Amino acid sequence: MDKSSKVENLKQEEFSEEEEKTAENAPEEIEKTASSAAEENASAKPKKKKFSFKELFFRGILPVLSSGLVRFFGVNIFVTPNKFAPGGINGAAVLLEEATSLNWGIYLLIFNVPLFFLAFFFLGKREAVLSTLSMLLTAGISILVKYVPALQFLPPYGGAEGSEPLLHGLLGAVAGGIFLGIALAIMIKSCGTSGGTTVLASLVNKKFRNLSVSALTSGFDAIVVFASIFVYGGKDFTSALDPVLLALVSLFVTSKICDFILQGFKVAYKFEIVTNHPDELAAEIMQKTHHGVTKVEAEGMYSHEGKSMLVCIIRKRQIAVMQRIIRKYPDTFAYFTPTTEVFGKFVK
């Protein structure tokens, strides 16, 4: 065997020894890699938040207290003295008080106990607890005011039965709707649900997806409202409709107040403008409204001509300014729609 072949054989033997060592050490290397990766993942896991009483107070205790008290004052000062039911669980409780003379807080308590368990197991624990506690607070205050003489300085009107309402008829319905709208907005903002008929609507929606929660809630409210005809009655057709009309007014005001509080000053308007003068128009819009403009290249499908579309978000008070600017430019088409929940850097 010549010298070159001996050298090759030695190299092959050394290479095979290195392969054997690598194969022997492979499990150890894999274990080290896995352990280091596990350590990295453990360190990367987010730490649990420490208990914060401030967060608990503002996200839990305060919403429950404020919504429960506002609901109590709204119903006791404006709803029950004017003889109408505001819809939902509150309205059903008010109707039963009128029919049986038992305090409406007792019925509110009875209704919300089973609803709590339904919401707790099927919708969400936090939502169920907060919304039910708010309702129970309202019910508890109503019961105490009715049956504890020391608390009868609270409404209705210092505990005097049959006293005149602070606001009559339509004004009472509007005022009651404002109070109930505030209470509703507080609960939706804090836990995402208002409880009551919303829980029933959400459960029905889980079974029948084609039925929306808002439509089902409105349907339940309508049943309570029209049932007031038989409870409050009336000598003639017009007087029989009074509680229904007052309830509808109250529900409308409640919805508007709730929407206003939830959306508030975040409501804005989006303009989409198709134009052949994008640079001049955008410059004037930015100068006079102090809002940014986004340009998107577009094509008209009828003429197949290239155009530009400008998108701009402005405040409601600036609509007239935008319309005056757009009128200056020929061959320009624009429309605007309301938009909510404006995030990011947006000048109010």
mmCIF file of C-alpha atoms in Angstrom:
data_model
loop_
_atom_site.group_PDB
_atom_site.id
_atom_site.type_symbol
_atom_site.label_atom_id
_atom_site.label_comp_id
_atom_site.label_asym_id
_atom_site.label_seq_id
_atom_site.Cartn_x
_atom_site.Cartn_y
_atom_site.Cartn_z
ATOM 1 C CA MET A 1 0.000 0.000 0.000
ATOM 2 C CA ASP A 2 1.505 3.339 -0.986
ATOM 3 C CA LYS A 3 1.899 6.344 1.268
ATOM 4 C CA SER A 4 -1.076 8.370 -0.101
ATOM 5 C CA SER A 5 -3.577 5.537 0.521
ATOM 6 C CA LYS A 6 -2.336 5.191 4.125
ATOM 7 C CA VAL A 7 -2.941 8.896 4.723
ATOM 8 C CA GLU A 8 -6.501 8.630 3.354
ATOM 9 C CA ASN A 9 -7.274 5.658 5.590
ATOM 10 C CA LEU A 10 -6.047 7.552 8.640
ATOM 11 C CA LYS A 11 -8.247 10.532 7.766
ATOM 12 C CA GLN A 12 -11.286 8.298 7.342
ATOM 13 C CA GLU A 13 -10.672 6.679 10.736
ATOM 14 C CA GLU A 14 -10.342 10.093 12.434
ATOM 15 C CA PHE A 15 -13.548 11.307 10.748
ATOM 16 C CA SER A 16 -15.493 8.231 11.857
ATOM 17 C CA GLU A 17 -14.274 8.717 15.458
ATOM 18 C CA GLU A 18 -15.460 12.342 15.391
ATOM 19 C CA GLU A 19 -18.883 11.221 14.097
ATOM 20 C CA GLU A 20 -19.193 8.699 16.933
ATOM 21 C CA LYS A 21 -18.323 11.388 19.521
ATOM 22 C CA THR A 22 -20.833 13.786 17.986
ATOM 23 C CA ALA A 23 -23.539 11.116 18.022
ATOM 24 C CA GLU A 24 -22.761 10.307 21.674
ATOM 25 C CA ASN A 25 -22.914 13.993 22.694
ATOM 26 C CA ALA A 26 -26.039 14.770 20.630
ATOM 27 C CA PRO A 27 -28.616 13.942 23.355
ATOM 28 C CA GLU A 28 -26.720 16.105 25.856
ATOM 29 C CA GLU A 29 -26.666 19.021 23.403
ATOM 30 C CA ILE A 30 -30.380 18.630 22.700
ATOM 31 C CA GLU A 31 -31.157 18.616 26.442
ATOM 32 C CA LYS A 32 -29.046 21.751 26.974
ATOM 33 C CA THR A 33 -30.766 23.512 24.077
ATOM 34 C CA ALA A 34 -34.224 22.524 25.314
ATOM 35 C CA SER A 35 -33.464 23.627 28.884
ATOM 36 C CA SER A 36 -32.095 26.986 27.727
ATOM 37 C CA ALA A 37 -35.157 27.505 25.511
ATOM 38 C CA ALA A 38 -37.441 26.664 28.425
ATOM 39 C CA GLU A 39 -35.582 29.178 30.620
ATOM 40 C CA GLU A 40 -35.973 31.858 27.951
ATOM 41 C CA ASN A 41 -39.702 31.125 27.603
ATOM 42 C CA ALA A 42 -40.155 31.217 31.362
ATOM 43 C CA SER A 43 -38.430 34.575 31.585
ATOM 44 C CA ALA A 44 -40.476 35.862 28.617
ATOM 45 C CA LYS A 45 -43.817 35.026 30.244
ATOM 46 C CA PRO A 46 -45.631 38.157 31.421
ATOM 47 C CA LYS A 47 -45.655 38.628 35.139
ATOM 48 C CA LYS A 48 -48.979 38.619 36.919
ATOM 49 C CA LYS A 49 -50.315 42.057 37.728
ATOM 50 C CA LYS A 50 -50.198 43.007 41.358
ATOM 51 C CA PHE A 51 -53.485 43.694 43.092
ATOM 52 C CA SER A 52 -54.395 47.355 42.746
ATOM 53 C CA PHE A 53 -57.140 48.793 44.935
ATOM 54 C CA LYS A 54 -57.262 51.873 42.712
ATOM 55 C CA GLU A 55 -58.022 49.735 39.644
ATOM 56 C CA LEU A 56 -60.608 47.708 41.574
ATOM 57 C CA PHE A 57 -62.296 50.889 42.777
ATOM 58 C CA PHE A 58 -62.536 52.652 39.407
ATOM 59 C CA ARG A 59 -63.342 49.553 37.327
ATOM 60 C CA GLY A 60 -65.554 47.706 39.777
ATOM 61 C CA ILE A 61 -66.802 49.460 42.903
ATOM 62 C CA LEU A 62 -67.417 52.937 41.472
ATOM 63 C CA PRO A 63 -69.386 51.784 38.372
ATOM 64 C CA VAL A 64 -71.587 49.516 40.512
ATOM 65 C CA LEU A 65 -72.305 52.236 43.091
ATOM 66 C CA SER A 66 -72.899 55.051 40.620
ATOM 67 C CA SER A 67 -75.066 53.078 38.184
ATOM 68 C CA GLY A 68 -77.128 51.536 40.992
ATOM 69 C CA LEU A 69 -77.798 54.907 42.636
ATOM 70 C CA VAL A 70 -78.567 56.707 39.366
ATOM 71 C CA ARG A 71 -81.007 53.960 38.369
ATOM 72 C CA PHE A 72 -82.696 54.137 41.782
ATOM 73 C CA PHE A 73 -83.230 57.901 41.589
ATOM 74 C CA GLY A 74 -84.390 57.752 37.958
ATOM 75 C CA VAL A 75 -87.070 55.159 38.619
ATOM 76 C CA ASN A 76 -88.237 56.426 42.020
ATOM 77 C CA ILE A 77 -88.331 60.133 41.162
ATOM 78 C CA PHE A 78 -89.519 60.140 37.549
ATOM 79 C CA VAL A 79 -90.824 56.729 36.435
ATOM 80 C CA THR A 80 -93.110 55.308 39.136
ATOM 81 C CA PRO A 81 -94.787 58.654 40.027
ATOM 82 C CA ASN A 82 -95.712 59.159 36.350
ATOM 83 C CA LYS A 83 -97.218 55.665 36.032
ATOM 84 C CA PHE A 84 -95.259 54.128 33.160
ATOM 85 C CA ALA A 85 -92.816 51.253 32.745
ATOM 86 C CA PRO A 86 -89.440 52.014 31.113
ATOM 87 C CA GLY A 87 -88.984 48.592 29.517
ATOM 88 C CA GLY A 88 -86.690 45.697 30.358
ATOM 89 C CA ILE A 89 -86.322 44.140 33.813
ATOM 90 C CA ASN A 90 -86.755 47.530 35.489
ATOM 91 C CA GLY A 91 -90.059 48.048 33.677
ATOM 92 C CA ALA A 92 -91.320 44.560 34.540
ATOM 93 C CA ALA A 93 -90.550 45.186 38.207
ATOM 94 C CA VAL A 94 -92.341 48.560 38.104
ATOM 95 C CA LEU A 95 -95.436 46.954 36.509
ATOM 96 C CA LEU A 96 -95.554 44.257 39.182
ATOM 97 C CA GLU A 97 -95.301 46.894 41.929
ATOM 98 C CA GLU A 98 -98.305 48.663 40.444
ATOM 99 C CA ALA A 99 -100.255 45.402 40.189
ATOM 100 C CA THR A 100 -99.420 43.949 43.632
ATOM 101 C CA SER A 101 -98.344 46.935 45.795
ATOM 102 C CA LEU A 102 -95.084 45.154 46.683
ATOM 103 C CA ASN A 103 -91.984 47.293 46.254
ATOM 104 C CA TRP A 104 -90.436 47.027 42.777
ATOM 105 C CA GLY A 105 -87.035 46.364 44.343
ATOM 106 C CA ILE A 106 -88.264 42.974 45.548
ATOM 107 C CA TYR A 107 -89.168 41.945 42.004
ATOM 108 C CA LEU A 108 -85.885 43.341 40.702
ATOM 109 C CA LEU A 109 -84.106 41.128 43.218
ATOM 110 C CA ILE A 110 -86.142 38.059 42.231
ATOM 111 C CA PHE A 111 -85.526 38.572 38.515
ATOM 112 C CA ASN A 112 -81.790 39.145 38.799
ATOM 113 C CA VAL A 113 -80.870 36.091 40.867
ATOM 114 C CA PRO A 114 -81.570 33.554 38.061
ATOM 115 C CA LEU A 115 -80.240 35.973 35.449
ATOM 116 C CA PHE A 116 -76.965 36.177 37.373
ATOM 117 C CA PHE A 117 -76.395 32.418 37.160
ATOM 118 C CA LEU A 118 -77.276 32.372 33.463
ATOM 119 C CA ALA A 119 -74.869 35.213 32.724
ATOM 120 C CA PHE A 120 -72.150 33.776 34.993
ATOM 121 C CA PHE A 121 -72.011 30.402 33.246
ATOM 122 C CA PHE A 122 -72.856 31.371 29.675
ATOM 123 C CA LEU A 123 -71.649 34.947 29.107
ATOM 124 C CA GLY A 124 -68.817 35.906 31.436
ATOM 125 C CA LYS A 125 -67.982 35.982 35.133
ATOM 126 C CA ARG A 126 -66.885 39.615 35.451
ATOM 127 C CA GLU A 127 -69.807 40.917 33.389
ATOM 128 C CA ALA A 128 -72.301 38.882 35.395
ATOM 129 C CA VAL A 129 -70.938 39.972 38.763
ATOM 130 C CA LEU A 130 -70.749 43.709 38.017
ATOM 131 C CA SER A 131 -74.104 44.039 36.243
ATOM 132 C CA THR A 132 -75.916 41.975 38.878
ATOM 133 C CA LEU A 133 -74.340 43.865 41.786
ATOM 134 C CA SER A 134 -75.518 47.137 40.253
ATOM 135 C CA MET A 135 -79.079 45.831 39.943
ATOM 136 C CA LEU A 136 -78.998 44.382 43.470
ATOM 137 C CA LEU A 137 -77.833 47.715 44.860
ATOM 138 C CA THR A 138 -80.778 49.448 43.207
ATOM 139 C CA ALA A 139 -83.145 46.770 44.534
ATOM 140 C CA GLY A 140 -81.686 46.911 48.036
ATOM 141 C CA ILE A 141 -81.994 50.698 48.329
ATOM 142 C CA SER A 142 -85.573 50.586 47.021
ATOM 143 C CA ILE A 143 -86.573 47.946 49.576
ATOM 144 C CA LEU A 144 -84.886 49.769 52.465
ATOM 145 C CA VAL A 145 -86.468 53.111 51.574
ATOM 146 C CA LYS A 146 -89.890 51.470 51.422
ATOM 147 C CA TYR A 147 -89.747 49.518 54.676
ATOM 148 C CA VAL A 148 -87.205 51.306 56.912
ATOM 149 C CA PRO A 149 -88.679 54.514 58.400
ATOM 150 C CA ALA A 150 -85.247 56.059 59.057
ATOM 151 C CA LEU A 151 -84.510 56.067 55.303
ATOM 152 C CA GLN A 152 -87.823 57.445 54.117
ATOM 153 C CA PHE A 153 -86.350 60.901 53.594
ATOM 154 C CA LEU A 154 -85.140 59.501 50.248
ATOM 155 C CA PRO A 155 -87.372 59.499 47.149
ATOM 156 C CA PRO A 156 -90.146 59.003 46.347
ATOM 157 C CA TYR A 157 -90.463 62.467 47.855
ATOM 158 C CA GLY A 158 -89.593 61.896 51.440
ATOM 159 C CA GLY A 159 -91.583 58.663 51.621
ATOM 160 C CA ALA A 160 -94.943 60.368 51.143
ATOM 161 C CA GLU A 161 -97.192 58.003 49.239
ATOM 162 C CA GLY A 162 -99.232 59.478 46.396
ATOM 163 C CA SER A 163 -97.321 62.756 46.321
ATOM 164 C CA GLU A 164 -97.111 64.750 43.111
ATOM 165 C CA PRO A 165 -94.182 63.946 40.782
ATOM 166 C CA LEU A 166 -91.453 66.531 40.390
ATOM 167 C CA LEU A 167 -91.972 66.509 36.609
ATOM 168 C CA HIS A 168 -95.274 65.551 35.011
ATOM 169 C CA GLY A 169 -95.906 63.420 31.942
ATOM 170 C CA LEU A 170 -93.560 64.012 29.033
ATOM 171 C CA LEU A 171 -90.944 65.909 31.055
ATOM 172 C CA GLY A 172 -90.911 63.118 33.613
ATOM 173 C CA ALA A 173 -90.350 60.539 30.884
ATOM 174 C CA VAL A 174 -87.481 62.577 29.432
ATOM 175 C CA ALA A 175 -85.860 63.046 32.849
ATOM 176 C CA GLY A 176 -86.287 59.351 33.667
ATOM 177 C CA GLY A 177 -84.739 58.426 30.327
ATOM 178 C CA ILE A 178 -81.731 60.639 31.074
ATOM 179 C CA PHE A 179 -81.113 58.965 34.439
ATOM 180 C CA LEU A 180 -81.577 55.449 33.044
ATOM 181 C CA GLY A 181 -79.353 56.277 30.053
ATOM 182 C CA ILE A 182 -76.560 57.389 32.378
ATOM 183 C CA ALA A 183 -76.861 54.193 34.439
ATOM 184 C CA LEU A 184 -76.897 52.067 31.292
ATOM 185 C CA ALA A 185 -73.821 53.792 29.839
ATOM 186 C CA ILE A 186 -71.858 53.339 33.061
ATOM 187 C CA MET A 187 -72.510 49.596 33.085
ATOM 188 C CA ILE A 188 -71.780 49.065 29.393
ATOM 189 C CA LYS A 189 -68.554 51.053 29.694
ATOM 190 C CA SER A 190 -67.367 49.139 32.749
ATOM 191 C CA CYS A 191 -68.380 45.557 31.933
ATOM 192 C CA GLY A 192 -69.742 45.531 28.379
ATOM 193 C CA THR A 193 -73.310 44.575 29.263
ATOM 194 C CA SER A 194 -76.314 46.147 30.936
ATOM 195 C CA GLY A 195 -77.659 42.903 32.400
ATOM 196 C CA GLY A 196 -81.400 42.239 32.532
ATOM 197 C CA THR A 197 -82.997 41.583 29.157
ATOM 198 C CA THR A 198 -79.586 41.849 27.469
ATOM 199 C CA VAL A 199 -78.633 38.576 29.170
ATOM 200 C CA LEU A 200 -81.750 36.853 27.820
ATOM 201 C CA ALA A 201 -81.143 38.311 24.361
ATOM 202 C CA SER A 202 -77.523 37.115 24.372
ATOM 203 C CA LEU A 203 -78.567 33.596 25.338
ATOM 204 C CA VAL A 204 -81.201 33.453 22.592
ATOM 205 C CA ASN A 205 -78.606 34.800 20.139
ATOM 206 C CA LYS A 206 -76.291 31.897 20.985
ATOM 207 C CA LYS A 207 -78.999 29.495 19.773
ATOM 208 C CA PHE A 208 -80.366 31.577 16.882
ATOM 209 C CA ARG A 209 -77.491 33.484 15.316
ATOM 210 C CA ASN A 210 -79.719 35.172 12.741
ATOM 211 C CA LEU A 211 -81.409 37.174 15.522
ATOM 212 C CA SER A 212 -79.346 40.129 16.708
ATOM 213 C CA VAL A 213 -78.949 40.957 20.407
ATOM 214 C CA SER A 214 -80.171 44.530 19.923
ATOM 215 C CA ALA A 215 -83.322 43.384 18.087
ATOM 216 C CA LEU A 216 -84.096 40.791 20.761
ATOM 217 C CA THR A 217 -83.551 43.327 23.542
ATOM 218 C CA SER A 218 -85.889 45.776 21.803
ATOM 219 C CA GLY A 219 -88.460 42.988 21.464
ATOM 220 C CA PHE A 220 -88.336 42.212 25.195
ATOM 221 C CA ASP A 221 -88.627 45.920 26.004
ATOM 222 C CA ALA A 222 -91.636 46.227 23.696
ATOM 223 C CA ILE A 223 -93.434 43.369 25.477
ATOM 224 C CA VAL A 224 -93.038 45.152 28.829
ATOM 225 C CA VAL A 225 -94.074 48.522 27.405
ATOM 226 C CA PHE A 226 -97.290 47.275 25.804
ATOM 227 C CA ALA A 227 -98.125 45.205 28.876
ATOM 228 C CA SER A 228 -98.455 48.498 30.761
ATOM 229 C CA ILE A 229 -101.777 49.086 28.953
ATOM 230 C CA PHE A 230 -103.346 46.277 30.979
ATOM 231 C CA VAL A 231 -101.707 47.288 34.270
ATOM 232 C CA TYR A 232 -102.276 51.040 34.296
ATOM 233 C CA GLY A 233 -105.450 50.881 32.214
ATOM 234 C CA GLY A 234 -107.468 54.008 31.496
ATOM 235 C CA LYS A 235 -110.993 55.238 31.068
ATOM 236 C CA ASP A 236 -110.625 55.672 27.321
ATOM 237 C CA PHE A 237 -108.288 54.719 24.488
ATOM 238 C CA THR A 238 -106.181 57.881 24.786
ATOM 239 C CA SER A 239 -105.539 57.533 28.501
ATOM 240 C CA ALA A 240 -104.722 53.844 28.017
ATOM 241 C CA LEU A 241 -101.996 54.811 25.548
ATOM 242 C CA ASP A 242 -100.411 57.379 27.888
ATOM 243 C CA PRO A 243 -98.100 54.907 29.701
ATOM 244 C CA VAL A 244 -97.024 53.375 26.373
ATOM 245 C CA LEU A 245 -96.149 56.737 24.840
ATOM 246 C CA LEU A 246 -94.297 57.862 27.952
ATOM 247 C CA ALA A 247 -92.352 54.590 28.008
ATOM 248 C CA LEU A 248 -91.400 54.958 24.337
ATOM 249 C CA VAL A 249 -90.166 58.492 24.970
ATOM 250 C CA SER A 250 -88.157 57.279 27.960
ATOM 251 C CA LEU A 251 -86.607 54.419 25.947
ATOM 252 C CA PHE A 252 -85.669 56.793 23.119
ATOM 253 C CA VAL A 253 -84.008 59.263 25.499
ATOM 254 C CA THR A 254 -82.249 56.409 27.324
ATOM 255 C CA SER A 255 -80.777 55.134 24.045
ATOM 256 C CA LYS A 256 -79.623 58.589 22.917
ATOM 257 C CA ILE A 257 -78.067 59.507 26.261
ATOM 258 C CA CYS A 258 -76.284 56.154 26.452
ATOM 259 C CA ASP A 259 -74.907 56.542 22.910
ATOM 260 C CA PHE A 260 -73.771 60.092 23.618
ATOM 261 C CA ILE A 261 -71.895 59.087 26.774
ATOM 262 C CA LEU A 262 -70.261 56.053 25.163
ATOM 263 C CA GLN A 263 -69.260 57.866 21.972
ATOM 264 C CA GLY A 264 -69.080 61.390 23.320
ATOM 265 C CA PHE A 265 -66.588 63.660 21.615
ATOM 266 C CA LYS A 266 -65.124 60.758 19.671
ATOM 267 C CA VAL A 267 -67.824 61.163 17.033
ATOM 268 C CA ALA A 268 -66.358 62.556 13.817
ATOM 269 C CA TYR A 269 -67.130 62.594 10.092
ATOM 270 C CA LYS A 270 -65.224 60.900 7.305
ATOM 271 C CA PHE A 271 -65.076 62.641 3.935
ATOM 272 C CA GLU A 272 -64.193 60.675 0.796
ATOM 273 C CA ILE A 273 -63.557 62.988 -2.155
ATOM 274 C CA VAL A 274 -62.963 61.866 -5.751
ATOM 275 C CA THR A 275 -61.207 64.636 -7.653
ATOM 276 C CA ASN A 276 -58.853 65.578 -10.478
ATOM 277 C CA HIS A 277 -57.208 68.230 -8.278
ATOM 278 C CA PRO A 278 -55.854 66.198 -5.349
ATOM 279 C CA ASP A 279 -52.809 68.297 -4.478
ATOM 280 C CA GLU A 280 -54.520 71.707 -4.446
ATOM 281 C CA LEU A 281 -57.610 70.381 -2.663
ATOM 282 C CA ALA A 282 -55.602 68.481 -0.025
ATOM 283 C CA ALA A 283 -53.427 71.507 0.664
ATOM 284 C CA GLU A 284 -56.439 73.748 1.280
ATOM 285 C CA ILE A 285 -58.166 71.148 3.472
ATOM 286 C CA MET A 286 -55.082 70.716 5.652
ATOM 287 C CA GLN A 287 -54.582 74.469 5.908
ATOM 288 C CA LYS A 288 -58.182 75.309 6.918
ATOM 289 C CA THR A 289 -59.170 72.278 8.999
ATOM 290 C CA HIS A 290 -55.754 71.338 10.463
ATOM 291 C CA HIS A 291 -56.446 67.661 9.751
ATOM 292 C CA GLY A 292 -54.392 65.284 7.650
ATOM 293 C CA VAL A 293 -55.493 63.980 4.259
ATOM 294 C CA THR A 294 -54.774 60.582 2.699
ATOM 295 C CA LYS A 295 -54.628 60.181 -1.073
ATOM 296 C CA VAL A 296 -55.657 56.924 -2.766
ATOM 297 C CA GLU A 297 -55.319 56.351 -6.503
ATOM 298 C CA ALA A 298 -58.627 55.259 -8.039
ATOM 299 C CA GLU A 299 -60.201 54.514 -11.415
ATOM 300 C CA GLY A 300 -63.708 55.349 -12.573
ATOM 301 C CA MET A 301 -65.281 52.132 -13.832
ATOM 302 C CA TYR A 302 -67.623 53.987 -16.218
ATOM 303 C CA SER A 303 -65.063 56.230 -17.917
ATOM 304 C CA HIS A 304 -61.956 54.156 -16.984
ATOM 305 C CA GLU A 305 -60.162 57.398 -16.196
ATOM 306 C CA GLY A 306 -57.587 57.617 -13.452
ATOM 307 C CA LYS A 307 -58.616 59.797 -10.514
ATOM 308 C CA SER A 308 -57.542 60.425 -6.933
ATOM 309 C CA MET A 309 -59.615 59.862 -3.811
ATOM 310 C CA LEU A 310 -58.898 61.951 -0.723
ATOM 311 C CA VAL A 311 -59.876 60.653 2.717
ATOM 312 C CA CYS A 312 -60.134 63.032 5.656
ATOM 313 C CA ILE A 313 -61.605 62.814 9.180
ATOM 314 C CA ILE A 314 -62.963 66.072 10.598
ATOM 315 C CA ARG A 315 -65.074 67.354 13.467
ATOM 316 C CA LYS A 316 -68.819 67.978 13.071
ATOM 317 C CA ARG A 317 -68.405 71.745 13.281
ATOM 318 C CA GLN A 318 -66.062 71.644 10.248
ATOM 319 C CA ILE A 319 -68.578 70.122 7.809
ATOM 320 C CA ALA A 320 -69.608 73.519 6.411
ATOM 321 C CA VAL A 321 -65.945 74.466 5.925
ATOM 322 C CA MET A 322 -65.307 71.258 3.974
ATOM 323 C CA GLN A 323 -68.348 71.826 1.784
ATOM 324 C CA ARG A 324 -67.220 75.355 0.920
ATOM 325 C CA ILE A 325 -63.757 74.087 0.003
ATOM 326 C CA ILE A 326 -65.062 71.269 -2.219
ATOM 327 C CA ARG A 327 -67.418 73.568 -4.155
ATOM 328 C CA LYS A 328 -64.435 75.512 -5.491
ATOM 329 C CA TYR A 329 -63.115 72.531 -7.476
ATOM 330 C CA PRO A 330 -64.949 71.343 -10.612
ATOM 331 C CA ASP A 331 -65.257 67.650 -11.486
ATOM 332 C CA THR A 332 -65.165 66.755 -7.802
ATOM 333 C CA PHE A 333 -67.477 64.242 -6.132
ATOM 334 C CA ALA A 334 -67.663 63.842 -2.365
ATOM 335 C CA TYR A 335 -69.702 62.196 0.360
ATOM 336 C CA PHE A 336 -69.316 62.001 4.123
ATOM 337 C CA THR A 337 -70.478 59.601 6.829
ATOM 338 C CA PRO A 338 -70.390 59.707 10.640
ATOM 339 C CA THR A 339 -67.700 57.643 12.281
ATOM 340 C CA THR A 340 -67.027 56.773 15.908
ATOM 341 C CA GLU A 341 -64.138 55.619 18.067
ATOM 342 C CA VAL A 342 -61.465 57.783 16.474
ATOM 343 C CA PHE A 343 -58.045 56.632 17.699
ATOM 344 C CA GLY A 344 -54.555 57.978 17.226
ATOM 345 C CA LYS A 345 -53.393 61.543 16.774
ATOM 346 C CA PHE A 346 -56.621 63.354 16.039
ATOM 347 C CA VAL A 347 -57.107 67.033 16.841
ATOM 348 C CA LYS A 348 -60.423 67.566 18.637
#
